[in-house]
Tab-separated table of C-alpha atoms and ligand atoms in Angstrom:
chain	number	residue	atom	x	y	z
M	1	UNK	CA	-17.175	-23.083	-19.590
M	2	UNK	CA	-19.314	-20.433	-21.164
M	3	UNK	CA	-23.255	-21.221	-20.796
M	4	UNK	CA	-26.171	-19.257	-21.144
M	5	UNK	CA	-29.616	-20.406	-20.471
M	6	UNK	CA	-32.439	-18.647	-21.908
M	7	UNK	CA	-30.977	-15.447	-21.738
M	8	UNK	CA	-32.878	-12.479	-22.395
M	9	UNK	CA	-32.240	-8.629	-22.191
M	10	UNK	CA	-35.460	-6.312	-22.676
M	11	UNK	CA	-35.063	-2.617	-22.734
M	12	UNK	CA	-38.328	-0.265	-22.794
M	13	UNK	CA	-40.376	-1.545	-26.073
M	14	UNK	CA	-37.282	-2.940	-27.143
M	15	UNK	CA	-35.726	-6.919	-26.519
M	16	UNK	CA	-31.739	-6.701	-27.106
M	17	UNK	CA	-31.181	-10.667	-26.519
M	18	UNK	CA	-33.740	-12.883	-27.074
M	19	UNK	CA	-33.626	-16.504	-25.191
M	20	UNK	CA	-30.223	-17.117	-25.880
M	21	UNK	CA	-28.447	-20.558	-25.275
M	22	UNK	CA	-25.488	-20.504	-26.442
M	23	UNK	CA	-22.276	-22.794	-24.570
M	24	UNK	CA	-18.825	-22.682	-25.179
M	25	UNK	CA	-16.489	-25.626	-24.261
M	26	UNK	CA	-13.122	-24.940	-22.875
M	27	UNK	CA	-10.467	-24.696	-25.656
M	28	UNK	CA	-13.672	-23.229	-28.214
M	29	UNK	CA	-13.579	-20.333	-29.761
M	30	UNK	CA	-17.197	-19.208	-30.475
M	31	UNK	CA	-17.537	-16.399	-33.294
M	32	UNK	CA	-20.647	-14.405	-32.827
M	33	UNK	CA	-21.582	-12.411	-35.784
M	34	UNK	CA	-24.446	-10.059	-36.425
M	35	UNK	CA	-24.931	-6.781	-37.940
M	36	UNK	CA	-25.364	-3.693	-35.632
M	37	UNK	CA	-27.843	-4.109	-32.899
M	38	UNK	CA	-28.123	-7.287	-33.811
M	39	UNK	CA	-27.224	-8.334	-29.563
M	40	UNK	CA	-23.456	-9.509	-29.579
M	41	UNK	CA	-22.701	-6.436	-27.284
M	42	UNK	CA	-25.596	-7.382	-24.817
M	43	UNK	CA	-24.303	-10.706	-25.156
M	44	UNK	CA	-21.340	-9.865	-23.758
M	45	UNK	CA	-22.206	-7.017	-20.917
M	46	UNK	CA	-24.361	-9.289	-19.469
M	47	UNK	CA	-21.341	-12.258	-19.364
M	48	UNK	CA	-19.609	-9.646	-17.373
M	49	UNK	CA	-22.326	-8.829	-15.019
M	50	UNK	CA	-22.084	-5.097	-16.484
M	51	UNK	CA	-25.867	-5.522	-16.559
M	52	UNK	CA	-28.676	-7.626	-14.760
M	53	UNK	CA	-30.769	-10.185	-17.464
M	54	UNK	CA	-34.535	-8.988	-17.821
M	55	UNK	CA	-34.851	-13.265	-17.757
M	56	UNK	CA	-32.914	-16.531	-18.550
M	57	UNK	CA	-29.007	-16.835	-16.849
M	58	UNK	CA	-25.298	-16.695	-17.535
M	59	UNK	CA	-22.419	-18.914	-16.115
M	60	UNK	CA	-18.777	-19.091	-16.271
M	61	UNK	CA	-16.854	-21.906	-15.005
M	62	UNK	CA	-19.833	-23.039	-13.326
M	63	UNK	CA	-20.430	-20.346	-11.726
M	64	UNK	CA	-23.751	-17.958	-12.017
M	65	UNK	CA	-22.417	-14.170	-13.054
M	66	UNK	CA	-25.178	-12.075	-11.450
M	67	UNK	CA	-24.612	-13.749	-8.634
M	68	UNK	CA	-20.996	-14.790	-8.301
M	69	UNK	CA	-19.777	-12.005	-9.853
M	70	UNK	CA	-16.520	-11.259	-7.996
M	71	UNK	CA	-15.625	-14.737	-8.529
M	72	UNK	CA	-16.297	-15.218	-12.292
M	73	UNK	CA	-14.375	-11.507	-12.898
M	74	UNK	CA	-10.970	-13.675	-11.423
M	75	UNK	CA	-11.825	-16.045	-14.302
M	76	UNK	CA	-12.413	-14.494	-16.810
M	77	UNK	CA	-10.540	-11.734	-18.970
M	78	UNK	CA	-12.109	-9.361	-21.325
M	79	UNK	CA	-10.863	-7.477	-24.379
M	80	UNK	CA	-13.179	-4.519	-25.737
M	81	UNK	CA	-12.210	-2.867	-29.152
M	82	UNK	CA	-10.902	-0.133	-27.256
M	83	UNK	CA	-8.995	-1.623	-24.262
M	84	UNK	CA	-9.320	0.657	-21.372
M	85	UNK	CA	-5.458	0.749	-20.075
M	86	UNK	CA	-3.313	3.993	-18.253
M	87	UNK	CA	-1.863	5.799	-20.720
M	88	UNK	CA	0.669	6.855	-19.007
M	89	UNK	CA	2.084	3.725	-17.589
M	90	UNK	CA	4.140	1.128	-19.521
M	91	UNK	CA	3.540	-2.137	-20.500
M	92	UNK	CA	4.618	-3.879	-17.892
M	93	UNK	CA	3.351	-1.255	-15.075
M	94	UNK	CA	0.138	-1.744	-16.457
M	95	UNK	CA	-0.046	-5.695	-16.851
M	96	UNK	CA	1.101	-5.633	-13.532
M	97	UNK	CA	-1.817	-3.749	-12.230
M	98	UNK	CA	-3.903	-5.172	-13.759
M	99	UNK	CA	-2.474	-8.534	-12.793
M	100	UNK	CA	-2.468	-7.503	-9.008
M	101	UNK	CA	-5.868	-6.490	-8.600
M	102	UNK	CA	-6.702	-10.723	-10.619
M	103	UNK	CA	-4.916	-11.391	-7.255
M	104	UNK	CA	-1.815	-12.306	-8.818
M	105	UNK	CA	1.570	-10.729	-7.653
M	106	UNK	CA	3.950	-11.506	-10.382
M	107	UNK	CA	7.804	-10.411	-10.105
M	108	UNK	CA	9.213	-8.225	-13.671
M	109	UNK	CA	10.848	-11.331	-15.091
M	110	UNK	CA	7.607	-13.447	-14.869
M	111	UNK	CA	5.278	-9.887	-16.277
M	112	UNK	CA	8.338	-9.120	-19.624
M	113	UNK	CA	7.406	-13.069	-20.152
M	114	UNK	CA	3.655	-13.122	-20.476
M	115	UNK	CA	4.297	-9.687	-23.016
M	116	UNK	CA	6.556	-11.534	-24.414
M	117	UNK	CA	4.415	-14.739	-25.010
M	118	UNK	CA	1.386	-12.365	-26.239
M	119	UNK	CA	4.179	-11.486	-28.995
M	120	UNK	CA	5.236	-7.651	-27.929
M	121	UNK	CA	8.295	-7.044	-28.826
M	122	UNK	CA	11.069	-6.534	-25.805
M	123	UNK	CA	11.412	-2.860	-26.694
M	124	UNK	CA	8.079	-1.693	-25.917
M	125	UNK	CA	7.778	-3.328	-22.638
M	126	UNK	CA	9.279	-0.329	-20.974
M	127	UNK	CA	7.130	2.102	-23.338
M	128	UNK	CA	4.245	4.474	-22.039
M	129	UNK	CA	1.119	2.875	-23.277
M	130	UNK	CA	0.130	6.257	-24.943
M	131	UNK	CA	3.150	5.746	-27.915
M	132	UNK	CA	0.921	2.054	-28.582
M	133	UNK	CA	-0.509	1.307	-32.094
M	134	UNK	CA	-4.292	-0.312	-30.992
M	135	UNK	CA	-2.714	-3.670	-32.093
M	136	UNK	CA	0.352	-3.152	-29.543
M	137	UNK	CA	-2.727	-2.393	-26.391
M	138	UNK	CA	-4.063	-5.883	-28.045
M	139	UNK	CA	-1.621	-7.626	-27.035
M	140	UNK	CA	-0.973	-6.357	-23.316
M	141	UNK	CA	-5.222	-7.324	-23.146
M	142	UNK	CA	-4.250	-10.808	-23.989
M	143	UNK	CA	-0.626	-10.759	-21.673
M	144	UNK	CA	-3.231	-9.865	-18.995
M	145	UNK	CA	-5.542	-13.131	-19.996
M	146	UNK	CA	-2.041	-15.186	-19.955
M	147	UNK	CA	-0.615	-13.801	-16.612
M	148	UNK	CA	-4.188	-14.244	-14.963
M	149	UNK	CA	-4.326	-17.296	-16.424
M	150	UNK	CA	-8.134	-16.767	-17.203
M	151	UNK	CA	-10.595	-19.408	-18.309
M	152	UNK	CA	-12.675	-17.562	-20.355
M	153	UNK	CA	-12.085	-14.829	-22.889
M	154	UNK	CA	-15.018	-12.479	-23.855
M	155	UNK	CA	-13.915	-10.083	-26.695
M	156	UNK	CA	-15.683	-7.322	-28.249
M	157	UNK	CA	-14.794	-6.911	-32.071
M	158	UNK	CA	-11.031	-6.800	-31.023
M	159	UNK	CA	-9.599	-6.742	-34.455
M	160	UNK	CA	-11.765	-3.713	-35.702
M	161	UNK	CA	-9.615	-1.059	-36.422
M	162	UNK	CA	-6.297	-3.328	-36.672
M	163	UNK	CA	-4.612	-4.077	-40.033
M	164	UNK	CA	-4.260	-7.244	-41.526
M	165	UNK	CA	-0.924	-8.419	-40.301
M	166	UNK	CA	-2.147	-7.265	-36.638
M	167	UNK	CA	-5.334	-8.975	-37.105
M	168	UNK	CA	-3.974	-12.356	-38.133
M	169	UNK	CA	-0.911	-12.285	-35.372
M	170	UNK	CA	-4.372	-11.477	-32.753
M	171	UNK	CA	-5.777	-14.691	-34.475
M	172	UNK	CA	-2.727	-17.125	-33.774
M	173	UNK	CA	-2.405	-15.419	-30.194
M	174	UNK	CA	-6.092	-17.041	-29.556
M	175	UNK	CA	-5.315	-19.702	-31.195
M	176	UNK	CA	-2.352	-20.196	-28.284
M	177	UNK	CA	-4.624	-19.444	-25.679
M	178	UNK	CA	-7.015	-22.043	-27.136
M	179	UNK	CA	-4.741	-25.057	-26.789
M	180	UNK	CA	-3.977	-23.844	-23.112
M	181	UNK	CA	-7.949	-24.555	-22.855
M	182	UNK	CA	-9.487	-20.875	-22.640
M	183	UNK	CA	-12.937	-20.550	-23.767
M	184	UNK	CA	-13.351	-17.827	-26.253
M	185	UNK	CA	-16.441	-15.735	-27.216
M	186	UNK	CA	-15.455	-13.339	-29.915
M	187	UNK	CA	-18.534	-10.840	-31.207
M	188	UNK	CA	-17.270	-9.417	-34.671
M	189	UNK	CA	-18.214	-8.221	-37.988
M	190	UNK	CA	-15.144	-9.857	-39.997
M	191	UNK	CA	-16.176	-13.110	-41.347
M	192	UNK	CA	-12.953	-13.836	-42.869
M	193	UNK	CA	-11.595	-13.588	-39.383
M	194	UNK	CA	-13.982	-15.227	-37.944
M	195	UNK	CA	-13.907	-18.789	-40.132
M	196	UNK	CA	-9.674	-17.931	-39.837
M	197	UNK	CA	-9.508	-18.392	-35.955
M	198	UNK	CA	-12.924	-20.286	-34.783
M	199	UNK	CA	-14.470	-23.714	-33.625
M	200	UNK	CA	-17.465	-22.730	-33.834
M	201	UNK	CA	-19.296	-19.498	-34.937
M	202	UNK	CA	-23.092	-18.504	-34.815
M	203	UNK	CA	-25.185	-15.408	-36.659
M	204	UNK	CA	-27.524	-13.439	-34.601
M	205	UNK	CA	-30.110	-11.033	-35.318
M	206	UNK	CA	-32.738	-9.307	-33.922
M	207	UNK	CA	-31.450	-10.408	-30.637
M	208	UNK	CA	-31.407	-14.254	-31.458
M	209	UNK	CA	-28.961	-16.227	-32.596
M	210	UNK	CA	-30.327	-17.712	-36.206
M	211	UNK	CA	-27.950	-20.199	-36.958
M	212	UNK	CA	-24.628	-21.887	-35.391
M	213	UNK	CA	-22.070	-24.063	-37.430
M	214	UNK	CA	-18.959	-25.983	-36.939
M	215	UNK	CA	-16.381	-24.189	-38.435
M	216	UNK	CA	-14.530	-27.016	-39.865
M	217	UNK	CA	-17.902	-27.575	-42.261
M	218	UNK	CA	-18.272	-24.574	-43.616
M	219	UNK	CA	-15.874	-22.295	-46.304
M	220	UNK	CA	-16.023	-18.878	-45.993
M	221	UNK	CA	-18.448	-18.798	-49.306
M	222	UNK	CA	-20.286	-20.745	-47.241
M	223	UNK	CA	-20.529	-18.354	-44.218
M	224	UNK	CA	-20.557	-15.424	-46.475
M	225	UNK	CA	-23.931	-16.566	-48.022
M	226	UNK	CA	-25.125	-18.165	-44.645
M	227	UNK	CA	-24.859	-14.413	-43.317
M	228	UNK	CA	-26.095	-11.995	-46.152
M	229	UNK	CA	-29.463	-14.880	-46.141
M	230	UNK	CA	-29.908	-14.509	-42.558
M	231	UNK	CA	-29.724	-10.765	-42.800
M	232	UNK	CA	-32.460	-10.919	-45.231
M	233	UNK	CA	-29.986	-9.511	-47.944
M	234	UNK	CA	-30.756	-12.803	-50.417
M	235	UNK	CA	-32.500	-10.474	-53.124
M	236	UNK	CA	-30.083	-7.997	-53.131
M	237	UNK	CA	-27.035	-9.955	-53.967
M	238	UNK	CA	-28.643	-12.459	-56.243
Z	1	ATP	P1	-22.888	-3.977	-33.058
Z	1	ATP	O1	-22.629	-4.357	-34.142
Z	1	ATP	O2	-23.226	-2.296	-33.685
Z	1	ATP	O3	-22.346	-3.311	-31.973
Z	1	ATP	P2	-24.576	-5.654	-31.355
Z	1	ATP	O4	-24.964	-6.554	-32.141
Z	1	ATP	O5	-23.372	-5.382	-30.289
Z	1	ATP	O6	-24.253	-4.653	-32.190
Z	1	ATP	P3	-26.136	-4.599	-28.889
Z	1	ATP	O7	-25.054	-3.513	-28.817
Z	1	ATP	O8	-25.662	-5.513	-28.274
Z	1	ATP	O9	-26.263	-4.912	-30.500
Z	1	ATP	O10	-27.513	-3.854	-29.044
Z	1	ATP	C1	-28.693	-5.063	-29.114
Z	1	ATP	C2	-29.992	-4.167	-29.507
Z	1	ATP	O11	-30.164	-3.861	-28.038
Z	1	ATP	C3	-30.041	-2.787	-30.009
Z	1	ATP	O12	-31.277	-2.684	-30.834
Z	1	ATP	C4	-29.580	-1.729	-29.339
Z	1	ATP	O13	-30.018	-0.569	-29.776
Z	1	ATP	C5	-30.580	-2.124	-27.965
Z	1	ATP	N1	-29.444	-1.537	-26.663
Z	1	ATP	C6	-28.522	-1.631	-25.854
Z	1	ATP	N2	-27.985	-1.193	-24.912
Z	1	ATP	C7	-29.811	-0.402	-24.892
Z	1	ATP	C8	-29.606	-0.016	-23.564
Z	1	ATP	N3	-29.130	0.584	-23.136
Z	1	ATP	N4	-30.878	1.168	-23.750
Z	1	ATP	C9	-31.975	0.141	-24.879
Z	1	ATP	N5	-31.592	-0.058	-25.704
Z	1	ATP	C10	-30.618	-0.978	-26.130
C-alpha cells in the first residue's frame, strides 16, 4: 500500500533521506524510530507530496505520489504532532469540513458515529476544538481517517505530549484501523508505544533505514538495545 523505491532527498550539502526502500502492506503498522534529524519527517513529507524527491520514487495504493498527488491524497489520512483543525468550529463541524474536502458528504448521524468510533465522548461532539485536549484533537484526526475511508495513514509523532492513558487509547485506535486493513506509517520517538502498536519497526539514522524488525520477533529491551547500538550510544551505556 505504501512503497518507496530508493527514495532520496538532498538539500544543499546535506542528505536528509538516503535511498529509502520501505513497504507497508495493508493492515501493517510500520513505526519509524530515529534521533532528531534522522529523516523521519522528510519521509512522511515526501509521501504526502509536500516536497519532491531528489531521486527515487514513492507510491501509495499503486499511485505515484508525485505524479498523482491529488488522487493519492484522497486515500491518505495524515496526523501530525499538532493536527490542524479549525479551533472555532466544533468537532462535528470540523469532521464535516474535512470529510467534505475528501469528497464524502455525510449526515450528522454518520459524522457523530465516526467521532464515537474514534473514541470521542458524546458531550464533546458539539464543543469547539479550542477547548479540546491534544488527545481529543487526535481522536478527531482518527475520525477524519475513518470518515475518509483512508487506505493509508501517515503519522508524525502523534503521541508526543500525550499522557500515557491518551497515548494508550491512541494505540488502540490504530489497532482498530489496522483491522480495517489500513496501512500505517508512524514516525515516533516512543519506543514503548512503537513496540505496543507496530507490526514492523525500522530504525533510521542519517537518512538511512539502518535496521528493520518484525515487532513480534523483538522484545522491548532488545529494541532499546538495537536503537542505542544504531545511535552509537553503545559505549556510553555499557
Ligand atoms: P525529528 O525527530 O527532529 O523530527 P526527523 O527524523 O524527522 O527529526 P527530518 O526532519 O526528516 O528528521 O530531517 C532530516 C535532515 O534533513 C536533518 O538533518 C534536517 O536538518 C534536514 N532538513 C530537513 N528539512 C530541511 C530543509 N528544508 N532544508 C535543509 N535541510 C533540511
